Amino acid sequence: MKYRAIKGVKDILPGETEKWYFIERHVRDIFETFGFSEIKIPIIEKTPLFVRGIGETTDIVEKEMYSFEDKGGDSITLRPEGTASVVRAYIEHGLYNSHPLTKLWYIGPMFRHERPQAGRYRQFYQIGAEVFGEESPSIDADIIVMLMELFKRLGLNETELQLNSLGCERCRPLFRERLLDFIKNRLPMLCEDCNRRFESNPLRVLDCKSKNCSEVIRDSPSMDGSRCEGCQRHLDGVIEYLLITGIKYRLNPRLARGLDYYTRTTFEVTDKRLGAQDAIAGGGRYDSLVEDLGGPQIPAIGFAIGMERLASLIDMGDNLIPPSSPKVYIAAMGEEANRKAFDLLYQIRLRGISGEMNYSDQRFVPNKSLKSQLRKGDQYGVSYTLIIGDNEIKSGKVILRDMKRAEQEEIDIQDIVEVLVKRIGR
Ligand code: AMP
């Protein structure tokens, strides 16, 4: 084959898109109930937004961004994640002036030049949610409850919620020192990336996906015992609120996450069925990001769900919406019949019934025999076929064929739309 999709980028074909639509319907429903409004953010942004927002020493910024110079000489990047753009939009449009609490959600493709493998793509979709303007732990719990409720409604019952608090600018440096001390002696045992991370951002070593590295740092210092009193109280508060709703969680004091902006609460939802790339969603609090990107000091928290991974876990079962197939096929023999078929097709579609017809007009392409047209109707899997020939036009009738029963009858042309509406039920 001459042209193929780029490595790590995949088509979502009919059959699969119905599943995506099913997920999106639940997302809209639940997120709106929790008070979120949708924001549509651009796919491209100026590169410095991501460098500043995500952090210069993260894997994403160091090696995974699709950046290019546009014709005006600006460095532009295909968004690798949504939070930086949402924060930019929040500041740019002064959204903090309208409501004390701003709750936004988005959906769309993200781009990261990662090594493609099962569950890891270079273009992938994320559904994300962000809340601005609240520091209390109840909002952390609220957003986690919303996420877990979504998974529950989608029928996922093997997920695990991992929870941590990465502390704040007061207590995290202490933890960083303890971690540096621990890693220093083990550097030769760690991968090349971790050696680089050690210099720039040792917390990232905790996030390394290599089996060997995870083994080496298994007993590393964790955030437990390093948090200041305020951060510990905040984490306890998140747990207290989560317990009210009965949501199960596992504390993982080594949960780091790959982005620099997180402060205090971080969480990840995993599902073992996903294999090596087992995270379906991740998120956390980012209390300094709005200010870092030039806005006022406003605390915030959010998460992002990986759509491909989520879709791969959903068994549609009884909810399976079959790929849309036409209900009616119109077979037409003759010029006049073709025009009548076109008119009827338009009229039934106006009434919400999907249909197809024999489009081939003998003035342009050789006519198809009635038999081959009927076969086509069969292939579509329609419930009814209409047959119109020049004779039918003369007598003002059409033949209505019930495909399942293999029965047919003559109906007056002017009644046929109503008859179909009645039988198909719309
Ligand atoms: P992150 O933005 O890195 O916190 O990721 C949030 C979620 O997006 C992850 O839990 C994954 O489900 C999904 N995700 C991240 N990177 C990829 C990727 N390269 N391919 C597919 N899904 C991804």
mmCIF file of N, CA and C and ligand atoms in Angstrom, residues 8 60 64 80-83 106 110-127 207 257-259 261-262 267-269 274 277-283 303-310, ligand 1:
data_model
loop_
_atom_site.group_PDB
_atom_site.id
_atom_site.type_symbol
_atom_site.label_atom_id
_atom_site.label_comp_id
_atom_site.label_asym_id
_atom_site.label_seq_id
_atom_site.Cartn_x
_atom_site.Cartn_y
_atom_site.Cartn_z
ATOM 1 N N GLY A 8 1.777 5.298 15.017
ATOM 2 C CA GLY A 8 1.300 5.796 16.313
ATOM 3 C C GLY A 8 0.022 6.619 16.227
ATOM 4 N N ILE A 60 7.661 15.298 28.271
ATOM 5 C CA ILE A 60 6.841 15.870 27.189
ATOM 6 C C ILE A 60 7.578 17.028 26.528
ATOM 7 N N GLU A 64 9.032 15.185 23.484
ATOM 8 C CA GLU A 64 7.838 14.602 22.844
ATOM 9 C C GLU A 64 6.962 15.598 22.093
ATOM 10 N N PRO A 80 0.172 18.898 23.513
ATOM 11 C CA PRO A 80 0.411 17.553 24.047
ATOM 12 C C PRO A 80 -0.542 17.215 25.196
ATOM 13 N N GLU A 81 -1.264 18.216 25.687
ATOM 14 C CA GLU A 81 -2.241 18.007 26.763
ATOM 15 C C GLU A 81 -3.137 19.232 26.814
ATOM 16 N N GLY A 82 -4.192 19.181 27.619
ATOM 17 C CA GLY A 82 -5.176 20.262 27.560
ATOM 18 C C GLY A 82 -5.072 21.324 28.646
ATOM 19 N N THR A 83 -4.487 20.960 29.805
ATOM 20 C CA THR A 83 -4.555 21.884 30.947
ATOM 21 C C THR A 83 -3.940 23.257 30.655
ATOM 22 N N TYR A 106 -13.246 19.422 28.508
ATOM 23 C CA TYR A 106 -12.908 19.455 27.077
ATOM 24 C C TYR A 106 -12.716 18.034 26.577
ATOM 25 N N MET A 110 -4.685 14.903 21.370
ATOM 26 C CA MET A 110 -3.416 15.419 21.899
ATOM 27 C C MET A 110 -2.298 14.750 21.107
ATOM 28 N N PHE A 111 -1.125 15.353 21.123
ATOM 29 C CA PHE A 111 -0.037 14.846 20.289
ATOM 30 C C PHE A 111 1.261 14.758 21.095
ATOM 31 N N ARG A 112 1.814 13.563 21.147
ATOM 32 C CA ARG A 112 3.113 13.395 21.824
ATOM 33 C C ARG A 112 3.952 12.437 21.005
ATOM 34 N N HIS A 113 5.193 12.799 20.761
ATOM 35 C CA HIS A 113 6.067 11.932 19.982
ATOM 36 C C HIS A 113 6.698 10.899 20.908
ATOM 37 N N GLU A 114 5.846 9.916 21.307
ATOM 38 C CA GLU A 114 6.321 8.852 22.194
ATOM 39 C C GLU A 114 6.587 7.614 21.365
ATOM 40 N N ARG A 115 7.202 6.616 21.996
ATOM 41 C CA ARG A 115 7.422 5.360 21.275
ATOM 42 C C ARG A 115 6.092 4.609 21.224
ATOM 43 N N PRO A 116 5.549 4.409 20.004
ATOM 44 C CA PRO A 116 4.224 3.789 19.944
ATOM 45 C C PRO A 116 4.236 2.354 20.452
ATOM 46 N N GLN A 117 3.225 1.969 21.140
ATOM 47 C CA GLN A 117 3.027 0.582 21.580
ATOM 48 C C GLN A 117 1.551 0.436 21.950
ATOM 49 N N ALA A 118 1.145 -0.766 22.318
ATOM 50 C CA ALA A 118 -0.277 -0.954 22.629
ATOM 51 C C ALA A 118 -0.708 0.049 23.694
ATOM 52 N N GLY A 119 -1.731 0.816 23.421
ATOM 53 C CA GLY A 119 -2.246 1.793 24.395
ATOM 54 C C GLY A 119 -1.458 3.081 24.459
ATOM 55 N N ARG A 120 -0.413 3.170 23.635
ATOM 56 C CA ARG A 120 0.330 4.445 23.635
ATOM 57 C C ARG A 120 0.465 4.923 22.193
ATOM 58 N N TYR A 121 -0.108 6.082 21.932
ATOM 59 C CA TYR A 121 -0.155 6.594 20.564
ATOM 60 C C TYR A 121 0.505 7.958 20.481
ATOM 61 N N ARG A 122 0.711 8.393 19.250
ATOM 62 C CA ARG A 122 1.275 9.731 19.064
ATOM 63 C C ARG A 122 0.170 10.771 18.909
ATOM 64 N N GLN A 123 -0.964 10.320 18.403
ATOM 65 C CA GLN A 123 -2.168 11.145 18.502
ATOM 66 C C GLN A 123 -3.171 10.328 19.301
ATOM 67 N N PHE A 124 -3.649 10.895 20.403
ATOM 68 C CA PHE A 124 -4.632 10.191 21.222
ATOM 69 C C PHE A 124 -5.607 11.230 21.751
ATOM 70 N N TYR A 125 -6.782 10.779 22.119
ATOM 71 C CA TYR A 125 -7.808 11.713 22.592
ATOM 72 C C TYR A 125 -7.848 11.739 24.112
ATOM 73 N N GLN A 126 -8.063 12.924 24.619
ATOM 74 C CA GLN A 126 -8.282 13.026 26.064
ATOM 75 C C GLN A 126 -9.597 13.742 26.345
ATOM 76 N N ILE A 127 -10.241 13.291 27.414
ATOM 77 C CA ILE A 127 -11.366 14.034 27.964
ATOM 78 C C ILE A 127 -10.839 14.589 29.277
ATOM 79 N N ASP A 207 8.416 8.189 38.431
ATOM 80 C CA ASP A 207 7.392 7.976 37.407
ATOM 81 C C ASP A 207 7.907 7.107 36.255
ATOM 82 N N ARG A 257 3.500 11.267 38.723
ATOM 83 C CA ARG A 257 2.890 11.850 37.524
ATOM 84 C C ARG A 257 3.908 12.669 36.726
ATOM 85 N N GLY A 258 3.673 12.693 35.409
ATOM 86 C CA GLY A 258 4.709 13.211 34.512
ATOM 87 C C GLY A 258 4.738 14.706 34.262
ATOM 88 N N LEU A 259 3.863 15.440 34.912
ATOM 89 C CA LEU A 259 3.827 16.869 34.609
ATOM 90 C C LEU A 259 4.252 17.648 35.852
ATOM 91 N N TYR A 261 3.397 20.623 36.999
ATOM 92 C CA TYR A 261 2.605 21.642 37.679
ATOM 93 C C TYR A 261 1.857 21.167 38.916
ATOM 94 N N TYR A 262 1.892 19.863 39.194
ATOM 95 C CA TYR A 262 1.091 19.375 40.311
ATOM 96 C C TYR A 262 1.608 19.818 41.681
ATOM 97 N N PHE A 267 -3.599 11.998 41.595
ATOM 98 C CA PHE A 267 -4.277 10.702 41.557
ATOM 99 C C PHE A 267 -4.187 10.100 40.173
ATOM 100 N N GLU A 268 -4.379 8.805 40.157
ATOM 101 C CA GLU A 268 -4.331 8.093 38.887
ATOM 102 C C GLU A 268 -5.340 6.944 38.999
ATOM 103 N N VAL A 269 -6.028 6.662 37.918
ATOM 104 C CA VAL A 269 -6.934 5.507 37.911
ATOM 105 C C VAL A 269 -6.355 4.486 36.947
ATOM 106 N N LEU A 274 -5.410 -3.325 31.099
ATOM 107 C CA LEU A 274 -4.759 -2.548 30.047
ATOM 108 C C LEU A 274 -3.326 -2.994 29.781
ATOM 109 N N GLN A 277 0.593 -0.270 29.832
ATOM 110 C CA GLN A 277 0.127 1.123 29.931
ATOM 111 C C GLN A 277 -1.227 1.095 30.630
ATOM 112 N N ASP A 278 -1.184 0.977 31.981
ATOM 113 C CA ASP A 278 -2.443 0.663 32.656
ATOM 114 C C ASP A 278 -3.217 1.863 33.193
ATOM 115 N N ALA A 279 -2.729 3.094 32.933
ATOM 116 C CA ALA A 279 -3.440 4.273 33.452
ATOM 117 C C ALA A 279 -4.538 4.712 32.491
ATOM 118 N N ILE A 280 -5.758 4.812 32.997
ATOM 119 C CA ILE A 280 -6.852 5.320 32.150
ATOM 120 C C ILE A 280 -6.990 6.820 32.353
ATOM 121 N N ALA A 281 -6.683 7.284 33.551
ATOM 122 C CA ALA A 281 -6.858 8.707 33.821
ATOM 123 C C ALA A 281 -5.887 9.154 34.896
ATOM 124 N N GLY A 282 -5.535 10.416 34.855
ATOM 125 C CA GLY A 282 -4.646 10.938 35.883
ATOM 126 C C GLY A 282 -4.942 12.408 36.084
ATOM 127 N N GLY A 283 -4.607 12.888 37.276
ATOM 128 C CA GLY A 283 -4.851 14.300 37.500
ATOM 129 C C GLY A 283 -4.295 14.764 38.819
ATOM 130 N N PHE A 303 -8.237 16.706 35.822
ATOM 131 C CA PHE A 303 -7.782 15.372 35.408
ATOM 132 C C PHE A 303 -7.948 15.218 33.909
ATOM 133 N N ALA A 304 -7.304 14.197 33.362
ATOM 134 C CA ALA A 304 -7.516 13.857 31.945
ATOM 135 C C ALA A 304 -7.657 12.347 31.827
ATOM 136 N N ILE A 305 -8.599 11.949 30.961
ATOM 137 C CA ILE A 305 -8.856 10.527 30.719
ATOM 138 C C ILE A 305 -8.344 10.201 29.314
ATOM 139 N N GLY A 306 -7.695 9.069 29.157
ATOM 140 C CA GLY A 306 -7.257 8.634 27.827
ATOM 141 C C GLY A 306 -8.409 7.893 27.150
ATOM 142 N N MET A 307 -8.892 8.464 26.076
ATOM 143 C CA MET A 307 -10.104 7.940 25.424
ATOM 144 C C MET A 307 -9.889 6.547 24.817
ATOM 145 N N GLU A 308 -8.756 6.334 24.140
ATOM 146 C CA GLU A 308 -8.538 5.033 23.487
ATOM 147 C C GLU A 308 -8.488 3.926 24.532
ATOM 148 N N ARG A 309 -7.786 4.206 25.641
ATOM 149 C CA ARG A 309 -7.673 3.180 26.691
ATOM 150 C C ARG A 309 -9.033 2.922 27.317
ATOM 151 N N LEU A 310 -9.782 3.990 27.556
ATOM 152 C CA LEU A 310 -11.113 3.819 28.142
ATOM 153 C C LEU A 310 -11.998 3.001 27.197
HETATM 154 P P1 AMP B 1 -1.340 12.633 31.235
HETATM 155 O O1 AMP B 1 -1.822 13.807 30.415
HETATM 156 O O2 AMP B 1 0.033 12.188 30.830
HETATM 157 O O3 AMP B 1 -1.534 12.824 32.685
HETATM 158 O O4 AMP B 1 -2.247 11.399 30.831
HETATM 159 C C1 AMP B 1 -3.617 11.265 31.186
HETATM 160 C C2 AMP B 1 -4.168 10.027 30.500
HETATM 161 O O5 AMP B 1 -4.078 10.165 29.090
HETATM 162 C C3 AMP B 1 -3.379 8.750 30.781
HETATM 163 O O6 AMP B 1 -3.822 8.164 31.975
HETATM 164 C C4 AMP B 1 -3.685 7.901 29.566
HETATM 165 O O7 AMP B 1 -4.914 7.253 29.720
HETATM 166 C C5 AMP B 1 -3.808 8.929 28.466
HETATM 167 N N1 AMP B 1 -2.547 9.019 27.683
HETATM 168 C C6 AMP B 1 -1.439 9.723 27.957
HETATM 169 N N2 AMP B 1 -0.502 9.568 27.000
HETATM 170 C C7 AMP B 1 -1.048 8.738 26.077
HETATM 171 C C8 AMP B 1 -0.590 8.189 24.831
HETATM 172 N N3 AMP B 1 0.601 8.481 24.330
HETATM 173 N N4 AMP B 1 -1.422 7.356 24.153
HETATM 174 C C9 AMP B 1 -2.658 7.052 24.637
HETATM 175 N N5 AMP B 1 -3.133 7.547 25.791
HETATM 176 C C10 AMP B 1 -2.360 8.383 26.512
#
